[in-house]
CSV table of C-alpha atoms and ligand atoms in Angstrom, one decimal:
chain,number,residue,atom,x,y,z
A,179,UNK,CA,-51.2,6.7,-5.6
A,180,UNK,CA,-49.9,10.1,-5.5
A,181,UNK,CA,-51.7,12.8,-8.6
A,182,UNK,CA,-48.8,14.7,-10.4
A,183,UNK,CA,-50.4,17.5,-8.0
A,184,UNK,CA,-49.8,16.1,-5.3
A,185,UNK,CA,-46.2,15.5,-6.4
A,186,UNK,CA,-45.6,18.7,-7.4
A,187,UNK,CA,-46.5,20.2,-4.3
A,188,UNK,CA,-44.5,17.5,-1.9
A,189,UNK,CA,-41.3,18.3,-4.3
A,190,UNK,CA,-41.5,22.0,-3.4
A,191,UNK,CA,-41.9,21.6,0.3
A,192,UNK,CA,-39.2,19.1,0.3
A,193,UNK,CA,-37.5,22.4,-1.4
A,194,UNK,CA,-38.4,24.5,1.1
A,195,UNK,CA,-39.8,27.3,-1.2
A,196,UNK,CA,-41.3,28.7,-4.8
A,197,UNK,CA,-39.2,26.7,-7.3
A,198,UNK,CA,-37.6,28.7,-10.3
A,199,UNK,CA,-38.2,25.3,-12.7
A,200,UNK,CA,-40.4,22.2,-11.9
A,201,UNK,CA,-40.5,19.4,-15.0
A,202,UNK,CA,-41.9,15.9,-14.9
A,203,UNK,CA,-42.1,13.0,-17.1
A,204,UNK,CA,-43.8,9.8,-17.1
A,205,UNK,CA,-43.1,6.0,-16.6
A,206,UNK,CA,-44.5,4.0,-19.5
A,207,UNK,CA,-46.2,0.6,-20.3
A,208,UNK,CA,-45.7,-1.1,-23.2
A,209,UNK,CA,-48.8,-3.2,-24.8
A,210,UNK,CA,-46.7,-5.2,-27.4
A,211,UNK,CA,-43.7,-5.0,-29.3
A,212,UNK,CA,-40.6,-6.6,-26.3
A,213,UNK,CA,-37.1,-6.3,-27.5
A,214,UNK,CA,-37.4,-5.5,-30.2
A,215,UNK,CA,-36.7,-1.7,-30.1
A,216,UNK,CA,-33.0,-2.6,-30.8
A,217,UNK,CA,-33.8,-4.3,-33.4
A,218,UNK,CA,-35.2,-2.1,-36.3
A,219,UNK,CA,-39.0,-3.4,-35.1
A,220,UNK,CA,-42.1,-1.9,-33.9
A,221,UNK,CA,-43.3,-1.1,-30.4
A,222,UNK,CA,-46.8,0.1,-29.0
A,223,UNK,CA,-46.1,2.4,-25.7
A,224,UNK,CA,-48.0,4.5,-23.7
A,225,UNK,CA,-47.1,6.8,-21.1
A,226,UNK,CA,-48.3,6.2,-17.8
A,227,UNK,CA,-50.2,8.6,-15.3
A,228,UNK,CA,-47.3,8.4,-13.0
A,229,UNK,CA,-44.6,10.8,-13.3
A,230,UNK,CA,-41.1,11.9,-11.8
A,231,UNK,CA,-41.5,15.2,-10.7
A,232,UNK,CA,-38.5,17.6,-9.8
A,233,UNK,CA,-38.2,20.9,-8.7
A,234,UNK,CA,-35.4,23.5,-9.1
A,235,UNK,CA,-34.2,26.6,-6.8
A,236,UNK,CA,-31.3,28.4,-8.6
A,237,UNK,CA,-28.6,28.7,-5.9
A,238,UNK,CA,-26.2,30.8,-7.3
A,239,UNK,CA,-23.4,28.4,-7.8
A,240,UNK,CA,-22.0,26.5,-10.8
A,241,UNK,CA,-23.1,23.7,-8.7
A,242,UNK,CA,-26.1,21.0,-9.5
A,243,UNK,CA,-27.4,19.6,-6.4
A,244,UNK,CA,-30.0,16.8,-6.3
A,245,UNK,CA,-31.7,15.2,-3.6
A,246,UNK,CA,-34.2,11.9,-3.5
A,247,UNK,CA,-36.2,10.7,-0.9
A,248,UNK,CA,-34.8,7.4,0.4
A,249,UNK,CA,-31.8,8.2,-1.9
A,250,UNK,CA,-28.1,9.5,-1.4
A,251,UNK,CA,-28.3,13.3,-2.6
A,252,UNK,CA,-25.9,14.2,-5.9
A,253,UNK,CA,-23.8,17.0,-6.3
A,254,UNK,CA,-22.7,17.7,-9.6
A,255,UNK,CA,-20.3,20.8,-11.2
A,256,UNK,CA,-21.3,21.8,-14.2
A,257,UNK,CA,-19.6,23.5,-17.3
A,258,UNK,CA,-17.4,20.2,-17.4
A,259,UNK,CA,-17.7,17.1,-19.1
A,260,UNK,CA,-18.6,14.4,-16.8
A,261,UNK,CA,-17.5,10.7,-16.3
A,262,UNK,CA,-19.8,8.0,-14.1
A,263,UNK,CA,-19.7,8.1,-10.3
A,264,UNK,CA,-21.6,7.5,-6.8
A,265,UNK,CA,-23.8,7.1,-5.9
A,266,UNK,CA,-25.5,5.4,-8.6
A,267,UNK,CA,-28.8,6.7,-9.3
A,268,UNK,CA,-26.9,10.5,-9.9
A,269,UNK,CA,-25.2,8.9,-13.5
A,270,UNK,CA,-28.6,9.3,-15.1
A,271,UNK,CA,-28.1,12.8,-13.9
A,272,UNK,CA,-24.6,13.5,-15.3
A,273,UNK,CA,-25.5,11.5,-18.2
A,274,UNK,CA,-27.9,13.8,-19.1
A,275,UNK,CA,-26.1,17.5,-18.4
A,276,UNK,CA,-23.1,15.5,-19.8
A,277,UNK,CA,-25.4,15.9,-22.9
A,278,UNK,CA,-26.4,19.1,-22.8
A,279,UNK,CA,-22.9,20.3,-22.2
A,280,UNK,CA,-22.0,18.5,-25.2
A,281,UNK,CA,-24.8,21.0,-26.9
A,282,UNK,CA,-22.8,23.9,-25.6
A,283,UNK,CA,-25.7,24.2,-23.0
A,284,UNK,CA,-25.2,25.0,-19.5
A,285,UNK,CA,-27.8,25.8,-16.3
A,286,UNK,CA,-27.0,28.4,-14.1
A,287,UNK,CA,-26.3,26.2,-10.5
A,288,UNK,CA,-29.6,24.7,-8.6
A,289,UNK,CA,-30.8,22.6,-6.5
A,290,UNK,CA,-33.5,20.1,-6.9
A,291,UNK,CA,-35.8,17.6,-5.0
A,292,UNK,CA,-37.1,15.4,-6.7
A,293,UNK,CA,-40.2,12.8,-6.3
A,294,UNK,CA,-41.9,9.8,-8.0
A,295,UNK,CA,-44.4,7.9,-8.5
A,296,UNK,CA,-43.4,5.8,-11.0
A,297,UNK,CA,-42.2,2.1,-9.5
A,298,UNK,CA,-38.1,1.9,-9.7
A,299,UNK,CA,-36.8,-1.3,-11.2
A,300,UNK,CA,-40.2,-2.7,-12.1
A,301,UNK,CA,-40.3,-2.4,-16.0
A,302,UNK,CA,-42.1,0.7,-15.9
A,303,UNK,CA,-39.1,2.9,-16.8
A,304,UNK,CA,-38.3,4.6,-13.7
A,305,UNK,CA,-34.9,5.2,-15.3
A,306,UNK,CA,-36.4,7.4,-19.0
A,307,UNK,CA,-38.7,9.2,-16.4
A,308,UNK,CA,-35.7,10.0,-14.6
A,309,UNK,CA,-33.8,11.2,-17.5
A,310,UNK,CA,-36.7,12.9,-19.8
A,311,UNK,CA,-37.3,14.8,-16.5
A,312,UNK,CA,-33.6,16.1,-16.0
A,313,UNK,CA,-33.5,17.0,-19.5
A,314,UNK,CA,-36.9,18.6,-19.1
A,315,UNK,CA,-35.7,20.8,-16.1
A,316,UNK,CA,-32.0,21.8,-17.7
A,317,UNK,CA,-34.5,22.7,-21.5
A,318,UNK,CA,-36.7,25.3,-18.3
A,319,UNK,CA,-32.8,26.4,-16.5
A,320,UNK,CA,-31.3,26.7,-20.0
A,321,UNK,CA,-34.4,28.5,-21.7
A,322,UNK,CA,-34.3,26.3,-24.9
A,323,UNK,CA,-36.9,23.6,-25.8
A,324,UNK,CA,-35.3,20.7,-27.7
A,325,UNK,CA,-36.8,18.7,-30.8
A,326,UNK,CA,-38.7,16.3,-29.0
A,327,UNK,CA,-36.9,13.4,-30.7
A,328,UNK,CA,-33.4,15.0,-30.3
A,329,UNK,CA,-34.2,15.1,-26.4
A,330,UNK,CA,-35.1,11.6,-26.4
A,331,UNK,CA,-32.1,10.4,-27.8
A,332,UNK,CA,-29.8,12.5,-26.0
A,333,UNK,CA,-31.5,10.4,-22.9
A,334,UNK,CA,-31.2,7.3,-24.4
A,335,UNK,CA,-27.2,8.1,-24.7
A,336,UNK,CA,-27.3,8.9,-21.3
A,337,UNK,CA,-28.1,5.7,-20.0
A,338,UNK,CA,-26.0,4.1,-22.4
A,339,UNK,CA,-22.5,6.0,-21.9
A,340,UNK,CA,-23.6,6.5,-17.7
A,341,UNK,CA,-25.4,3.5,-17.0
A,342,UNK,CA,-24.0,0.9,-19.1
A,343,UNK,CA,-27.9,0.0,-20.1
A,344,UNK,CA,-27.8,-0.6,-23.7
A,345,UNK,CA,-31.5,0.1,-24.5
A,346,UNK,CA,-33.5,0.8,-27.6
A,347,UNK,CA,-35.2,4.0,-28.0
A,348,UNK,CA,-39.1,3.0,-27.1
A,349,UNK,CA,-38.6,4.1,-23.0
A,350,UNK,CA,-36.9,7.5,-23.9
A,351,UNK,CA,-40.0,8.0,-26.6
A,352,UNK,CA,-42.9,7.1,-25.0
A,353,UNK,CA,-41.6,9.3,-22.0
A,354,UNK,CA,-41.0,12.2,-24.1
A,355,UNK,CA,-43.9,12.0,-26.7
A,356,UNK,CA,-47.1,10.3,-24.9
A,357,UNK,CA,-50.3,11.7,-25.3
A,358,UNK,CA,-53.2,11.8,-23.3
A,359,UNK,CA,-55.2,9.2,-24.7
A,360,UNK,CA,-52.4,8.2,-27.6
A,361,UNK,CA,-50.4,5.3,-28.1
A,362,UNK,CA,-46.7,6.2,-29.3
A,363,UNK,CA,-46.1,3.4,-31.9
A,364,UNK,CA,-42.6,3.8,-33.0
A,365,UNK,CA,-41.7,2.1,-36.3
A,366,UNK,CA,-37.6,1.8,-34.8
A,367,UNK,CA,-36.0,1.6,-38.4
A,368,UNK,CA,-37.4,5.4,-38.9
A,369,UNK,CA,-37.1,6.6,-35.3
A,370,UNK,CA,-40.8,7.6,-36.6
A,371,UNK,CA,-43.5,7.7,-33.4
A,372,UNK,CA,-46.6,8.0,-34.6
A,373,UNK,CA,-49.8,9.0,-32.0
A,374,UNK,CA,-52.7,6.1,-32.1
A,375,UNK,CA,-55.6,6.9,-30.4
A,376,UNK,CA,-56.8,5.1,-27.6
A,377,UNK,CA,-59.7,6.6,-26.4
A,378,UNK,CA,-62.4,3.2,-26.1
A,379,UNK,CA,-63.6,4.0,-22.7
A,380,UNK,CA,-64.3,0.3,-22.6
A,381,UNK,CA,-60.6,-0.8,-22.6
A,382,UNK,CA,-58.6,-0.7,-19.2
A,383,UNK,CA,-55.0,-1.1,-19.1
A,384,UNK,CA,-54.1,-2.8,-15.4
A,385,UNK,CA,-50.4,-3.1,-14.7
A,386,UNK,CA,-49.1,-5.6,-12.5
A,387,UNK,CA,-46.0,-5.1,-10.8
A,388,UNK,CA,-44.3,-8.6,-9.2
A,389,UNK,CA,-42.5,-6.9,-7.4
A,390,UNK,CA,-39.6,-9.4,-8.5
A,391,UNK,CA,-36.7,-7.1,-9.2
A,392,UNK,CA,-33.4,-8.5,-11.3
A,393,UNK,CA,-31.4,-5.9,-12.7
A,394,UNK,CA,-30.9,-5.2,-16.1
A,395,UNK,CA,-27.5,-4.2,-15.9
A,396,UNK,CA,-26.2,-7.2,-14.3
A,397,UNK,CA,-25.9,-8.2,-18.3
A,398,UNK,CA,-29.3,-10.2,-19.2
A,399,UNK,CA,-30.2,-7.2,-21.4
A,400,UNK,CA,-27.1,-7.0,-22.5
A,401,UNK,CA,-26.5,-10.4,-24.0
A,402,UNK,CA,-30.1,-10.4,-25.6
A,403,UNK,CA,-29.0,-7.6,-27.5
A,404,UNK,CA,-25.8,-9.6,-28.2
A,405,UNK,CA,-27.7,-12.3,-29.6
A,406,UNK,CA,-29.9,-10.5,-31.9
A,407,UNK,CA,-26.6,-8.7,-33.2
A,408,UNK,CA,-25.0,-12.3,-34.0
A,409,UNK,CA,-28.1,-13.5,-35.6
A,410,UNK,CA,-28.4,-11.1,-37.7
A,411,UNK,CA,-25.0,-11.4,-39.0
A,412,UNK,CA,-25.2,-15.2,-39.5
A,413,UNK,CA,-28.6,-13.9,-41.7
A,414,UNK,CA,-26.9,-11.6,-43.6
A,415,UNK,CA,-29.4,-9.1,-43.8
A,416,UNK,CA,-28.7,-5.6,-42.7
A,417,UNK,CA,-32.3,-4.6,-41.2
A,418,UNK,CA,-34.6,-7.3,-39.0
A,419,UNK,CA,-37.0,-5.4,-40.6
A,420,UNK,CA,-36.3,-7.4,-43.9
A,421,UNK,CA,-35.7,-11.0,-42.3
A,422,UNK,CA,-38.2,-13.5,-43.2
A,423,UNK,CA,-38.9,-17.1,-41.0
A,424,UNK,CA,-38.0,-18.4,-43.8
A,425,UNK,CA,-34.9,-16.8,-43.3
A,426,UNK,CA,-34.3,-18.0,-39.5
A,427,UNK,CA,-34.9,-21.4,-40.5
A,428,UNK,CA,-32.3,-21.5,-43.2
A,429,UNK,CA,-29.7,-20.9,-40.8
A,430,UNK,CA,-31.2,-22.7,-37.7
A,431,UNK,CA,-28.5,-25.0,-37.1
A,432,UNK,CA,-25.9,-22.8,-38.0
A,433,UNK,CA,-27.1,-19.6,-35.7
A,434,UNK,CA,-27.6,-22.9,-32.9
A,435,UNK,CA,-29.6,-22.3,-29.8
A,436,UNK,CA,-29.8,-20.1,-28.3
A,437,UNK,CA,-29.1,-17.5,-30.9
A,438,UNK,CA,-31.7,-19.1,-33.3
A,439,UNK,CA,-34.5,-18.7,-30.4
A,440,UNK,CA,-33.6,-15.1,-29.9
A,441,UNK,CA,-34.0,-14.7,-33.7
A,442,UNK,CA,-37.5,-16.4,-33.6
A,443,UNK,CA,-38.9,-14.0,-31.2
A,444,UNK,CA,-37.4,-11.3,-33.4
A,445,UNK,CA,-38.6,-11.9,-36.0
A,446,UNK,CA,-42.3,-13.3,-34.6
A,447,UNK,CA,-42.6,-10.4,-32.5
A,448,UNK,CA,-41.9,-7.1,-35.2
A,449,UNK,CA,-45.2,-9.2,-37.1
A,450,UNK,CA,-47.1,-9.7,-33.9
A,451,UNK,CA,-46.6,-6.2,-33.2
A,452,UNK,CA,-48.2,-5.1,-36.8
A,453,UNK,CA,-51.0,-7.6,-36.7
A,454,UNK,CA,-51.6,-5.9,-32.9
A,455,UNK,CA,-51.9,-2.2,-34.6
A,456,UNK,CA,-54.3,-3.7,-37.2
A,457,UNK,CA,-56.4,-5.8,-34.9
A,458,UNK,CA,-56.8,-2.7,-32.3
A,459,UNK,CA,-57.4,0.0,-35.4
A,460,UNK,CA,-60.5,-2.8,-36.1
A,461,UNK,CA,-61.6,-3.3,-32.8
A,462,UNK,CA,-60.6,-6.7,-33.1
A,463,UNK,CA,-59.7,-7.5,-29.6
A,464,UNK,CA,-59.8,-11.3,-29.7
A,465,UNK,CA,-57.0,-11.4,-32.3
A,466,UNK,CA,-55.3,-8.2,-30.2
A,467,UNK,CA,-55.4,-10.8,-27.0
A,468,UNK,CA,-54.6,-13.7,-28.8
A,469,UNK,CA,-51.4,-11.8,-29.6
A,470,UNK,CA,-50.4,-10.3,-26.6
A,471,UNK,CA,-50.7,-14.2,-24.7
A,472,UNK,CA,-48.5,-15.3,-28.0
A,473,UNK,CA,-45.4,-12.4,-27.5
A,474,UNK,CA,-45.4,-13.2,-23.9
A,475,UNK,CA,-45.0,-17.3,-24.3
A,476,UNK,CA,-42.2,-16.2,-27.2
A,477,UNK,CA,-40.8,-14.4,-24.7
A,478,UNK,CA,-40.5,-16.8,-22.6
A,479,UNK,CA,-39.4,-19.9,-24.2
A,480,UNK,CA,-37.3,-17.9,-27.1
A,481,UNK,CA,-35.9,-15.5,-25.7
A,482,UNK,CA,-36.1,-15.9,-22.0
A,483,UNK,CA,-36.3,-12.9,-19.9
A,484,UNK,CA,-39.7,-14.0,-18.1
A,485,UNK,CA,-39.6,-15.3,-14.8
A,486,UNK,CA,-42.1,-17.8,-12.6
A,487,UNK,CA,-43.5,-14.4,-11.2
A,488,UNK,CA,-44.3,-12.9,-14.4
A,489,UNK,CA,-45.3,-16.4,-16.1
A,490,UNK,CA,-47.9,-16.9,-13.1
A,491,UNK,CA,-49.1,-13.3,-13.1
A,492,UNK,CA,-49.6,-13.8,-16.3
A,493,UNK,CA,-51.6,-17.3,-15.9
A,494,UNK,CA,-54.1,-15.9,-13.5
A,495,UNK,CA,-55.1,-13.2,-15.9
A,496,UNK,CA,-55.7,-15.8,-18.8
A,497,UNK,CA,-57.7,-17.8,-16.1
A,498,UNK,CA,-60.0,-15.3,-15.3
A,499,UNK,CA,-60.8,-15.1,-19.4
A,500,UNK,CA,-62.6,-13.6,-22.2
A,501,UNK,CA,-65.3,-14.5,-19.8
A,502,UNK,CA,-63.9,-12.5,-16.9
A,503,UNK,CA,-63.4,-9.6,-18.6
A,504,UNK,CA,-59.7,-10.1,-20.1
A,505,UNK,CA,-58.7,-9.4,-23.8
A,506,UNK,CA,-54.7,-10.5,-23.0
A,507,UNK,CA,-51.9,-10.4,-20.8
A,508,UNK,CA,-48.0,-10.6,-21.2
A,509,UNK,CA,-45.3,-9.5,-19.8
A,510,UNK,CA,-44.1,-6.0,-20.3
A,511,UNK,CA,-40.7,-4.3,-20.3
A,512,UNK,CA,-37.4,-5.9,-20.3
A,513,UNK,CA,-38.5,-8.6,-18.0
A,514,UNK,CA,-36.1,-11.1,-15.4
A,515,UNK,CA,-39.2,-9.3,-13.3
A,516,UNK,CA,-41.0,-6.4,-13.2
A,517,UNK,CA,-44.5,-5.9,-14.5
A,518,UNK,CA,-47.1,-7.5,-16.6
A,519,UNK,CA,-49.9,-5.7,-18.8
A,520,UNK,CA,-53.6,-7.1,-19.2
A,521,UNK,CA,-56.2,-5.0,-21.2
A,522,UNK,CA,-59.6,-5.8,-20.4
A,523,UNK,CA,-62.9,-4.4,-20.2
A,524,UNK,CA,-63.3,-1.5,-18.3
A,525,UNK,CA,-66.7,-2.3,-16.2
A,526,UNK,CA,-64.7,-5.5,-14.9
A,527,UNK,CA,-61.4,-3.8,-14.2
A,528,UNK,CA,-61.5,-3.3,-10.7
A,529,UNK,CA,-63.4,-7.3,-9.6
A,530,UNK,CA,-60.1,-8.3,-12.4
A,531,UNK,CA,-57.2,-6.4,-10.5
A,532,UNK,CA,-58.8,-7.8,-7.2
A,533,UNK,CA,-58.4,-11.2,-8.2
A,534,UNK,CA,-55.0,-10.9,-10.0
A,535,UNK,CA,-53.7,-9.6,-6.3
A,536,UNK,CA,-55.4,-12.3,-4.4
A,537,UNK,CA,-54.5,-15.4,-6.5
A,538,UNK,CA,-50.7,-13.8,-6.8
A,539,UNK,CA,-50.3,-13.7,-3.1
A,540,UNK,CA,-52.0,-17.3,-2.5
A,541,UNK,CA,-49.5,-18.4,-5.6
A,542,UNK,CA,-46.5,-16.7,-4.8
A,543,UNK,CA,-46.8,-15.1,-1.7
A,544,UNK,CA,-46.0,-11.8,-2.4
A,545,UNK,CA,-48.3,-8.9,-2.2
A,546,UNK,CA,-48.0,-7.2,-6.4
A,547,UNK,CA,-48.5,-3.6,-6.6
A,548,UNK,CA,-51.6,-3.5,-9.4
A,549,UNK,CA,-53.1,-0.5,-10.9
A,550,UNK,CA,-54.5,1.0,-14.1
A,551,UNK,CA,-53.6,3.6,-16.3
A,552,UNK,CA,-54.8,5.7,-19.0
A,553,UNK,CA,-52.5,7.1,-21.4
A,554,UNK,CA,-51.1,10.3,-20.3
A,555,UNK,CA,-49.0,13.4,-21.0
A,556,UNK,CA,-44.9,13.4,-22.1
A,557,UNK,CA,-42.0,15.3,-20.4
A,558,UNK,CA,-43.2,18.4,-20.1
A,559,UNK,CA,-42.5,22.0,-17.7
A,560,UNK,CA,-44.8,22.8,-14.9
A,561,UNK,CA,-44.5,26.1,-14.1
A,562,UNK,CA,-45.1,28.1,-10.9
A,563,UNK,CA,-48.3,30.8,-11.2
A,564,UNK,CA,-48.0,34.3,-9.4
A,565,UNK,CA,-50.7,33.2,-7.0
A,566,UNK,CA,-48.4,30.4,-5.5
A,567,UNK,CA,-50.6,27.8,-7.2
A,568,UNK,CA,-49.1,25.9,-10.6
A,569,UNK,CA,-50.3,25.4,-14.5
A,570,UNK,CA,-49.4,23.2,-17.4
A,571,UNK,CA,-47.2,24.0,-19.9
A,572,UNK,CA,-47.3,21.4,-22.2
A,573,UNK,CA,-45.6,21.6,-25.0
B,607,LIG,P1,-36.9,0.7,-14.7
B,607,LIG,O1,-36.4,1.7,-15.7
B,607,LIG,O2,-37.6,-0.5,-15.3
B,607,LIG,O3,-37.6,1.3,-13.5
B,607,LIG,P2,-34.0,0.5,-14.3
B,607,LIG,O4,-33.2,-0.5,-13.6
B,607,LIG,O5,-33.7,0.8,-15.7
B,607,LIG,O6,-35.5,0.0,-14.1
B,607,LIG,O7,-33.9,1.9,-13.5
B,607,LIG,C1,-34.1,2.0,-12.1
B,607,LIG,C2,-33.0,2.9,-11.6
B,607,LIG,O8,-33.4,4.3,-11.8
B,607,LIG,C3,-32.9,2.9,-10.0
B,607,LIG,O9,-32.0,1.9,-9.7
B,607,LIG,C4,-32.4,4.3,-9.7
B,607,LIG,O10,-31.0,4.3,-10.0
B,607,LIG,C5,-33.1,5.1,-10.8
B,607,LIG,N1,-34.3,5.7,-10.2
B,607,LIG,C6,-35.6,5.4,-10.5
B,607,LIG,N2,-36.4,6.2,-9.7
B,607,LIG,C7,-35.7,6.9,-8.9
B,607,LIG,C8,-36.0,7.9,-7.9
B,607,LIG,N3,-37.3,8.2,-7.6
B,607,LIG,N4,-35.0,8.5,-7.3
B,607,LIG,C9,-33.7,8.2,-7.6
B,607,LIG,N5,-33.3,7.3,-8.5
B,607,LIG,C10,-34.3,6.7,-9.2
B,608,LIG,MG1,-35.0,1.4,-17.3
């Protein structure tokens, strides 16, 4: 796996020179809290040490030109408001200056290469990294810094108008506010992150990407978010955040199935997620496991956006045990695929993510991508020194 330095320097050689601008922004993993980010609950994020990195050349035109490796490069006029295009992967792009233009803000033309190390399509959020790291490079062409929260939203309206991915705000959060060794729980009612720490050298978060891949715009997400909305409206309650079981139950046969599933894990997983933040704040990782194994079976069997991939991925961590060195595992993300998240104890890590691979290929005959990750740095500039070398500028 590729270091951010590494990155940075492969995105200015791909630009051929000293870039006026380079931002990145992380992927993220999320430890508990699944769809429910759309629905006034909590979530428990981190972001990951792997990061989109792109670097800008101002060319002199009122043009935006981005190129990709692997991808079709974008070119995109700015000072206009913008509608969805081709190729694809460029309407995070214009959702984003779309944004800023709606701010009144404008970059003077560039062009930009951009690289990643954050897996596409595998419930890491290679799609916030993307856009925290566009709106992180126009804040460094523009020479205005954004509220932090402001920025994520505009982001999160980006894929929303442009990619027709009606997400909650946890991806375009954790991207924009991780920590180094911080948890971004976001209490979604408020819109309130708040930093936890998670600095027990003795935990390892390993990542295990299926390397299934459904896409979430194929309207799976979509209709989840539908059901919660219907739900709640049969409840008659304005907030999730005030709905009860007792409360699901009463209307059970008049919500009828599947909406009343959906509501379950609702309503299940915004109190698994607060027990979670409790049982970690008291080191109590048998209840924090214990949880994590429960939001993935609700997940599951309520409101179905696991797959076999996931579900077995997710069996052979459980296998291997408290006695093995696992706290919990479920799956992470928005599911139909992707990745799954298993904290365990860090001495056994690497003998755990060793046996996850092998048993998933016998099992399923694919070959995951598995790796683990310490909480790491937001969005944030990178800026060029006079020596030709680079430095943070985290802000
Ligand atoms: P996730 O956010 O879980 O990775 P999404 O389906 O939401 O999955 O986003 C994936 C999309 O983001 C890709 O289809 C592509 O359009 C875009 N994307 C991600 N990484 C890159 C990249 N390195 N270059 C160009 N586009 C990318
Ligand atoms: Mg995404």
């Amino acid at each position: 796996m590729e270091k951010i330095e590494q990155l940075v320097e492969k995105a200015q050689e791909l630009l051929g020179g000293n870039a006026d601008v380079i931002a990145a922004s992380p992927g993220r993993v999320n430890l508990i809290g699944e769809h429910i980010d759309y629905c006034d609950g909590f979530v428990m994020p981190f972001a990951l040490d792997r990061y989109i990195v792109i670097a800008a050349l101002k060319n002199g035109t009122n043009q935006a030109k981005f190129s990709s490796v692997g991808m079709p490069d974008v070119t995109i006029p700015l000072g206009q408001a913008l509608e969805c295009d081709e190729p694809k992967w460029g309407n995070y792009l214009r959702g984003v200056i779309h944004g800023f233009f709606q701010r009144g803000l404008v970059p003077p033309g560039f062009d930009a290469c951009l690289v990643s190390s954050v897996p596409g399509g595998a419930g890491l959020s290679s799609s916030a990294a993307l856009e925290c790291a566009v709106a992180t490079l126009l804040e460094g062409l523009c020479g205005v810094t954004l509220e932090k929260k402001a920025k994520a939203l505009l982001c999160q309206k980006a894929e929303h108008d442009f990619a027709h991915v009606p997400c909650g705000i946890m991806d375009q959060f954790a991207s924009t506010f991780g920590e180094k060794d911080k948890l971004v729980m976001i209490d979604c009612r408020t819109g309130e992150p708040t930093m936890v720490p998670f600095e027990n050298p003795n935990l390892t978060v390993i990542i295990a990407n299926t390397r299934v891949h459904h896409e979430l715009s194929d309207g799976g997400y979509a209709l989840r978010r539908k059901h919660t909305e219907d739900a709640l409206a049969i409840i008659g309650k304005s907030s999730w955040r005030d709905v009860t079981m007792a409360d699901v139950e009463a209307v059970w046969e008049t919500m009828g199935s599947p909406v009343n599933l959906r509501a379950r894990h609702v309503v299940g997983e915004i109190s698994r997620t607060q027990d979670a933040a409790k049982a970690l704040a008291a080191g109590d990782f048998e209840t924090l496991g214990r949880l994590m194994y429960e939001s993935h079976l609700s997940l599951k069997d309520d409101f179905a956006v696991s797959c076999r991939e996931l579900d077995i991925m997710v069996e052979i961590a459980k296998e291997i045990g408290q006695e093995g060195g696992v706290i919990g595992a479920r799956m992470t993300g928005g599911g139909f695929g992707g990745s799954t998240v298993t904290l365990c104890e860090s001495h056994r890590a690497q003998e755990i993510i060793e046996t996850m691979a092998q048993e998933y290929e016998k099992r399923c005959g694919i070959t995951a991508e598995i790796f683990s990750s310490r909480p790491s740095l937001g969005a944030h500039l990178v800026k060029i020194g006079n020596n030709g070398g680079w430095s943070w500028d985290p802000k």
